[in-house]
Amino acid sequence: MAAAVAAGKWSLGACQLGDGGSQRAVRSSAARPHFVEGSIVRVLMENFLTYDTCEVRPGPNLNMIVGANGTGKSSIVCAICLGLAGKPSFIGRADKVGLFVKQGCLKGVVEVELAKTPDNIIITREIQVVNNTSTWFINRKPTTLKTVEEQIAALNIQVDNLCQFLPQDRVGEFAKLSKIELLEATEKSVGPPEMYQFHCELKNFREKERELENLFRDKTNSLEKMKQRLERYKQDVERYHERKRHLDLIEMLERKRPWVEYENVRQQHEEVKQSRDQAKEELKSLKEMQLPVKKKIQETEEYFKSLDTKIRDKAAEIKDISRKCKQKQDALEMKDKQIEEIHQALRMKKDEEMDRQVKIHNTQKMIEEWKNELSTMAVSANLQPQTDAVNNELKKLQEERANIDSDISDLTAEKMSKKRQEKRITDRLGQLNNIMNMKEENLKGKFRDTHSALMWLRNNKDKFKKKVCEPMMLEINMKDNRHAKYVENHISSNDMRAFVFESQEDMEMFLVEMRGHQKLKVNAVCAPAESCAESLPSRPIEELHRYGFFSYLRELFDAPHPVMSYLCSQYHVHDVPVGTEKTRIMMERVIQETKLRQIYTAEEKYIVKVSAYTNLTFSTNTSLREAQFLTSSVDTYERRQLENDQRDINNTLKSLDMHLTTLFERQKHLEHRDNELRQQKKELLERGNRRRQLESKICVKSDSLRQLEEDAINLEEEYQQANVKIKEINTQKARLVTELMHDIKNCISLNILKADLVLQSTTVAAEKNRLESECNEGSVQLRAAEQRFCELDERKRLLTENCKELLKKAQQICKLSPDQRLPKEFQTAFQALPTTLEEIDAFLNEEKTRASCFTGLNASVVEEYNKQIEEIQQLTEYLEEKKKELDNYKQNISQVKERWLNPLKKLIEQINGKFSKFFSSMQCVGEVDLHVENEEEYDKYGIRIRVKFHRSTELRELTPYHQSGGEKSVSTMLYLMALQELNRCPFRVVDEINQGMDPMNERRVFEMVVKTACKESTSQYFFITPKLLQNLTYNDKMTVLFVYNGPFMLEANKWNLKSFCRRRRRLGRMDEQ
């Protein structure tokens, strides 16, 4: 059972039924809780997920739902979401609401009671599994989903908003929200109701504004083009009338031409009609000559078909008889196989009898040999003393072996322990080497020549007389990486990548090789002959503490003796102090009183000079640049200590291996002696047991001999039985051969008849081919006549249609009805025009050529000219109207933007203030700002969250990729807490967001949640977690719900909270006594 959360202020309550239940720590009823309107007063679940029946009554402020994984914590979250008209996709668990009903049940119920003045609202959802539907009730009365959604929206409840409702399976999605989505979710969650509405209006206004701008630009371009076209039309109108005179003449020529063409075709039609009638008479006489030949061909065809039918029948009979012959041949082969099997069985019987005789002979010989041995064997002597002596020696050997095994086990365990220590040391040295490798990669990336020289130096150290140090940036190790910027700002970049030599001769030889031979740009310096590494500062650092100084530069890092000596000599690192912000504030006093020439504060470097002429003091300060080379340092003392430990462990392992080798050799010797003694013992025992073994073997073999003699085979009888079977099979074979011969004869006779029919068929086919050849010769003439007739008939038909079409075309061109004759005015006009098609075409082409000089002109030029003037006027008026409309939209956008953007900026400033405050309390940095790419693109506005968890890193935007899982959880939680204090929604739900946080962050976040969610003005908060850290800070306004699940849960109708509390108090008093 769960303990009370805070002694004297909380009492344990529970509400649990069926397979699952929840227990709640309930506050004393001294003060009635006040629920914000829209917050959750009660949640009832029946046949829902893991619950049979369960009622949860949360508190008005922070509600901690605690329970082991799988007990049903998230089921309460699912019930809140689905009970408040949420879709299954919001939870991220299932896509159908029916899947949330408890397995084996057909219906589930979720009931949520919301606080409202004057009476609470009770929303009930009944979920049907069969058809995956839901029935809704408000205050126990049936209603619709739309009504429920309206009621929930009126209370500003948004279960689809991750800023208000963050279920377990969608915790990771918060970090994946884009800046735009996060802004919209924040507006809906904590902004005024009109803020999101203004945002949507701005996006719509801007979209319409863009459309109007594009439309205005397109229409303006169209107006310019129309004016240009109007100028061209003016010239065309003047040329139109001249062109019309030519077109009228062309029209009259085109009217006469079809009449001339019609008359020419009509004359051709009369000539073709006469030729077609003659061809028709010739075709009729040829058809009468072909009829007798076709009849004879038909008779021959029918006789040929009858012969073909008979041939197919005979072939079928031959095939059937051949199949029967094949079956009888197969049966004969089977009989031969049966005879061979009988012979094979007989041979096997014979071989078996011979094997039996050999076995009887061998068994008799073996029994005789054993009897001879038994008769010669004397009675065994008393071997017990020898056996006892061997047993005693074996016992001593086993004791010694046990002692050796124990020693080997102890030494092996010690060896394994040393190997584990060696692995830990090796891993740590590997980490330190990785840091050095990072520094080398940094050197290689920035100073490739220096890195090449470093590689050469490591391979040629034997060429130098004294010690040579690698580039300073590799040799210097900061004691605290935060101080790297002071050292890098003090030492020049050239010296940072310089090699340090103790011998001037070595340095000159190195530079000749690098610069002269290998053409590498490298730097090298020589340490002073007299060491300066131990030089004392001008004054103790304790005297400078009152100015904010905490150390000299030399004390901030470690370096080899030559490097430190050079830096003390050249850069006086032993006498340059490093101060804090306090030093910068009192800098004038520091310069006057200390007379220091170089000073470092938290972020600046000061250089102090005294004029040689005026004796006045001047100081210059520069900002410190960020460190590039020394941010990764190796603890040289730790590295040396690890290397010494590694050598000691290797020596210990060698000693252990030698001891183990000695023990293994002694163990091997004892095993060899043990085997010898056991072999002696075995021989002694066998000498006593040999007589009994021989007697037993003789008895067994005698029984085996009798069995072999009884299993004799009568070969003569087997021969007789085999002959009888073979004789019977041969009789069957003779009968089959007789039947086979009869079938072969029938097959031969049928083949003869078939061959006769084939000959008759061949003769009939030859006659048929001859008749068809004669018929084909007549058919050629007939087809030629038919083709000529068809061609003439087709030509007549085409000419007839052509005449009709030309007449119709001529009438249409002259606009005459089918029964109307050509008017006199046309006849008079036609007389003045040419009479042949060639003359008409020539005249027509001439006029068309003249008319074509006036290209692009038609009858609508004048109309188009007038129409363009009218359209220009209309488009000008339309553009003036759209300009006014566009100005109105810009004015509306300006007004709505001011009403939306200013409150939004204030809201984000408030969120940023609280968010930054939360992060600062965790010694981290966090910022929230309004991200704007283009001030006019309102659909691109978004909220950007930037965080920094480590001092050595920069602020980075919160994304699904840059931060770890715990960092994303902390950022998400603190953003939601920042929204909590700007509360506009009645409640928030966060499910298991603390998973992945380290204990320190989890404790800090928990304290912020308690502090924020337990304020008077804040909304209701649900925090779901499977575990809590020890010794957390709690608040009187918290409500803790414990969720249990198991086979021994008490039924709901037997649970009594008052009785449980009385019993708990009684047990407490007993514990105190």
mmCIF file of C-alpha atoms in Angstrom, residues 633-788:
data_model
loop_
_atom_site.group_PDB
_atom_site.id
_atom_site.type_symbol
_atom_site.label_atom_id
_atom_site.label_comp_id
_atom_site.label_asym_id
_atom_site.label_seq_id
_atom_site.Cartn_x
_atom_site.Cartn_y
_atom_site.Cartn_z
ATOM 1 C CA SER A 633 42.311 19.429 -21.895
ATOM 2 C CA VAL A 634 43.911 16.323 -20.425
ATOM 3 C CA ASP A 635 44.725 15.949 -16.691
ATOM 4 C CA THR A 636 48.418 15.037 -16.950
ATOM 5 C CA TYR A 637 48.637 14.003 -13.275
ATOM 6 C CA GLU A 638 45.717 11.618 -13.743
ATOM 7 C CA ARG A 639 47.296 10.280 -16.945
ATOM 8 C CA ARG A 640 50.661 9.605 -15.250
ATOM 9 C CA GLN A 641 48.897 7.981 -12.282
ATOM 10 C CA LEU A 642 46.877 5.749 -14.636
ATOM 11 C CA GLU A 643 50.003 4.714 -16.552
ATOM 12 C CA ASN A 644 51.796 3.811 -13.258
ATOM 13 C CA ASP A 645 48.754 1.816 -12.108
ATOM 14 C CA GLN A 646 48.702 0.036 -15.475
ATOM 15 C CA ARG A 647 52.369 -0.985 -15.110
ATOM 16 C CA ASP A 648 51.769 -2.257 -11.530
ATOM 17 C CA ILE A 649 48.777 -4.303 -12.662
ATOM 18 C CA ASN A 650 50.754 -5.799 -15.589
ATOM 19 C CA ASN A 651 53.544 -6.861 -13.165
ATOM 20 C CA THR A 652 50.953 -8.404 -10.822
ATOM 21 C CA LEU A 653 49.340 -10.272 -13.725
ATOM 22 C CA LYS A 654 52.720 -11.699 -14.795
ATOM 23 C CA SER A 655 53.352 -12.934 -11.226
ATOM 24 C CA LEU A 656 49.879 -14.496 -11.066
ATOM 25 C CA ASP A 657 50.430 -16.209 -14.432
ATOM 26 C CA MET A 658 53.718 -17.763 -13.204
ATOM 27 C CA HIS A 659 52.063 -19.029 -10.003
ATOM 28 C CA LEU A 660 49.117 -20.429 -11.974
ATOM 29 C CA THR A 661 51.501 -22.184 -14.392
ATOM 30 C CA THR A 662 53.223 -23.937 -11.445
ATOM 31 C CA LEU A 663 49.866 -24.997 -9.992
ATOM 32 C CA PHE A 664 48.617 -26.268 -13.364
ATOM 33 C CA GLU A 665 51.758 -28.403 -13.786
ATOM 34 C CA ARG A 666 51.336 -29.892 -10.269
ATOM 35 C CA GLN A 667 47.635 -30.467 -11.015
ATOM 36 C CA LYS A 668 48.554 -32.284 -14.251
ATOM 37 C CA HIS A 669 51.037 -34.514 -12.383
ATOM 38 C CA LEU A 670 48.404 -35.392 -9.757
ATOM 39 C CA GLU A 671 45.843 -36.225 -12.439
ATOM 40 C CA HIS A 672 48.365 -38.549 -14.128
ATOM 41 C CA ARG A 673 49.082 -40.331 -10.770
ATOM 42 C CA ASP A 674 45.330 -40.521 -10.061
ATOM 43 C CA ASN A 675 44.735 -42.269 -13.403
ATOM 44 C CA GLU A 676 47.520 -44.780 -12.672
ATOM 45 C CA LEU A 677 46.035 -45.679 -9.260
ATOM 46 C CA ARG A 678 42.541 -46.008 -10.682
ATOM 47 C CA GLN A 679 43.899 -48.350 -13.403
ATOM 48 C CA GLN A 680 45.571 -50.514 -10.665
ATOM 49 C CA LYS A 681 42.331 -50.605 -8.727
ATOM 50 C CA LYS A 682 40.421 -51.573 -11.865
ATOM 51 C CA GLU A 683 42.847 -54.449 -12.645
ATOM 52 C CA LEU A 684 42.565 -55.802 -9.061
ATOM 53 C CA LEU A 685 38.772 -55.742 -9.260
ATOM 54 C CA GLU A 686 38.787 -57.388 -12.708
ATOM 55 C CA ARG A 687 41.018 -60.246 -11.459
ATOM 56 C CA GLY A 688 38.383 -61.065 -8.836
ATOM 57 C CA ASN A 689 35.439 -60.796 -11.229
ATOM 58 C CA ARG A 690 36.932 -62.692 -14.246
ATOM 59 C CA ARG A 691 35.696 -66.235 -13.211
ATOM 60 C CA ARG A 692 32.120 -65.042 -12.654
ATOM 61 C CA GLN A 693 32.214 -63.244 -15.992
ATOM 62 C CA LEU A 694 33.367 -66.375 -17.844
ATOM 63 C CA GLU A 695 30.617 -68.535 -16.311
ATOM 64 C CA SER A 696 28.000 -65.920 -17.229
ATOM 65 C CA LYS A 697 29.284 -65.613 -20.804
ATOM 66 C CA ILE A 698 29.280 -69.430 -21.317
ATOM 67 C CA CYS A 699 25.657 -69.598 -20.158
ATOM 68 C CA VAL A 700 24.571 -66.761 -22.471
ATOM 69 C CA LYS A 701 26.395 -68.194 -25.507
ATOM 70 C CA SER A 702 24.912 -71.690 -24.857
ATOM 71 C CA ASP A 703 21.423 -70.192 -25.014
ATOM 72 C CA SER A 704 22.330 -68.385 -28.229
ATOM 73 C CA LEU A 705 23.637 -71.695 -29.726
ATOM 74 C CA ARG A 706 20.394 -73.500 -28.964
ATOM 75 C CA GLN A 707 18.388 -70.702 -30.604
ATOM 76 C CA LEU A 708 20.529 -70.890 -33.768
ATOM 77 C CA GLU A 709 20.059 -74.674 -33.996
ATOM 78 C CA GLU A 710 16.277 -74.282 -33.677
ATOM 79 C CA ASP A 711 16.176 -71.647 -36.495
ATOM 80 C CA ALA A 712 17.248 -74.123 -39.268
ATOM 81 C CA ILE A 713 15.818 -73.480 -42.818
ATOM 82 C CA ASN A 714 14.478 -76.402 -45.076
ATOM 83 C CA LEU A 715 15.991 -75.455 -48.465
ATOM 84 C CA GLU A 716 14.382 -78.385 -50.315
ATOM 85 C CA GLU A 717 10.927 -77.290 -49.272
ATOM 86 C CA GLU A 718 11.701 -73.685 -50.297
ATOM 87 C CA TYR A 719 12.841 -74.919 -53.766
ATOM 88 C CA GLN A 720 9.553 -76.822 -54.294
ATOM 89 C CA GLN A 721 7.375 -73.802 -53.282
ATOM 90 C CA ALA A 722 9.315 -71.529 -55.645
ATOM 91 C CA ASN A 723 8.868 -73.942 -58.587
ATOM 92 C CA VAL A 724 5.106 -74.094 -58.022
ATOM 93 C CA LYS A 725 4.830 -70.264 -58.077
ATOM 94 C CA ILE A 726 6.982 -69.983 -61.241
ATOM 95 C CA LYS A 727 4.881 -72.622 -63.023
ATOM 96 C CA GLU A 728 1.667 -70.767 -62.239
ATOM 97 C CA ILE A 729 3.156 -67.469 -63.536
ATOM 98 C CA ASN A 730 4.340 -69.135 -66.791
ATOM 99 C CA THR A 731 0.754 -70.387 -67.399
ATOM 100 C CA GLN A 732 -0.506 -66.805 -67.073
ATOM 101 C CA LYS A 733 2.219 -65.611 -69.489
ATOM 102 C CA ALA A 734 1.134 -68.168 -72.153
ATOM 103 C CA ARG A 735 -2.458 -66.929 -71.952
ATOM 104 C CA LEU A 736 -1.325 -63.318 -72.319
ATOM 105 C CA VAL A 737 0.852 -64.146 -75.390
ATOM 106 C CA THR A 738 -2.155 -65.816 -77.127
ATOM 107 C CA GLU A 739 -4.337 -62.743 -76.566
ATOM 108 C CA LEU A 740 -1.528 -60.460 -77.749
ATOM 109 C CA MET A 741 -1.152 -62.334 -81.082
ATOM 110 C CA HIS A 742 -4.905 -62.098 -81.727
ATOM 111 C CA ASP A 743 -4.863 -58.327 -81.179
ATOM 112 C CA ILE A 744 -1.848 -57.897 -83.499
ATOM 113 C CA LYS A 745 -3.694 -59.708 -86.340
ATOM 114 C CA ASN A 746 -6.765 -57.459 -85.932
ATOM 115 C CA CYS A 747 -4.534 -54.390 -86.023
ATOM 116 C CA ILE A 748 -2.893 -55.510 -89.289
ATOM 117 C CA SER A 749 -6.256 -56.079 -91.034
ATOM 118 C CA LEU A 750 -7.523 -52.647 -89.919
ATOM 119 C CA ASN A 751 -4.378 -50.957 -91.274
ATOM 120 C CA ILE A 752 -4.960 -52.613 -94.686
ATOM 121 C CA LEU A 753 -8.555 -51.282 -94.827
ATOM 122 C CA LYS A 754 -7.346 -47.812 -93.786
ATOM 123 C CA ALA A 755 -4.709 -47.771 -96.581
ATOM 124 C CA ASP A 756 -7.410 -48.652 -99.201
ATOM 125 C CA LEU A 757 -9.595 -45.780 -97.978
ATOM 126 C CA VAL A 758 -6.631 -43.378 -98.135
ATOM 127 C CA LEU A 759 -6.012 -44.308 -101.809
ATOM 128 C CA GLN A 760 -9.681 -43.658 -102.693
ATOM 129 C CA SER A 761 -9.514 -40.322 -100.876
ATOM 130 C CA THR A 762 -6.396 -39.312 -102.830
ATOM 131 C CA THR A 763 -8.139 -40.074 -106.188
ATOM 132 C CA VAL A 764 -11.237 -38.048 -105.218
ATOM 133 C CA ALA A 765 -9.052 -35.137 -104.053
ATOM 134 C CA ALA A 766 -7.263 -35.073 -107.436
ATOM 135 C CA GLU A 767 -10.591 -34.918 -109.277
ATOM 136 C CA LYS A 768 -11.800 -32.170 -106.991
ATOM 137 C CA ASN A 769 -8.633 -30.117 -107.606
ATOM 138 C CA ARG A 770 -9.064 -30.467 -111.397
ATOM 139 C CA LEU A 771 -12.682 -29.223 -111.272
ATOM 140 C CA GLU A 772 -11.735 -26.331 -108.963
ATOM 141 C CA SER A 773 -8.941 -25.328 -111.391
ATOM 142 C CA GLU A 774 -11.444 -25.188 -114.282
ATOM 143 C CA CYS A 775 -13.871 -23.233 -112.134
ATOM 144 C CA ASN A 776 -11.134 -20.806 -111.051
ATOM 145 C CA GLU A 777 -10.302 -19.990 -114.686
ATOM 146 C CA GLY A 778 -13.962 -19.010 -115.290
ATOM 147 C CA SER A 779 -14.024 -17.181 -111.977
ATOM 148 C CA VAL A 780 -11.097 -14.986 -113.057
ATOM 149 C CA GLN A 781 -13.115 -13.741 -116.042
ATOM 150 C CA LEU A 782 -16.198 -13.397 -113.831
ATOM 151 C CA ARG A 783 -14.290 -11.388 -111.203
ATOM 152 C CA ALA A 784 -12.770 -9.157 -113.867
ATOM 153 C CA ALA A 785 -16.275 -8.480 -115.236
ATOM 154 C CA GLU A 786 -17.636 -7.932 -111.701
ATOM 155 C CA GLN A 787 -14.724 -5.603 -110.901
ATOM 156 C CA ARG A 788 -15.296 -3.562 -114.068
#
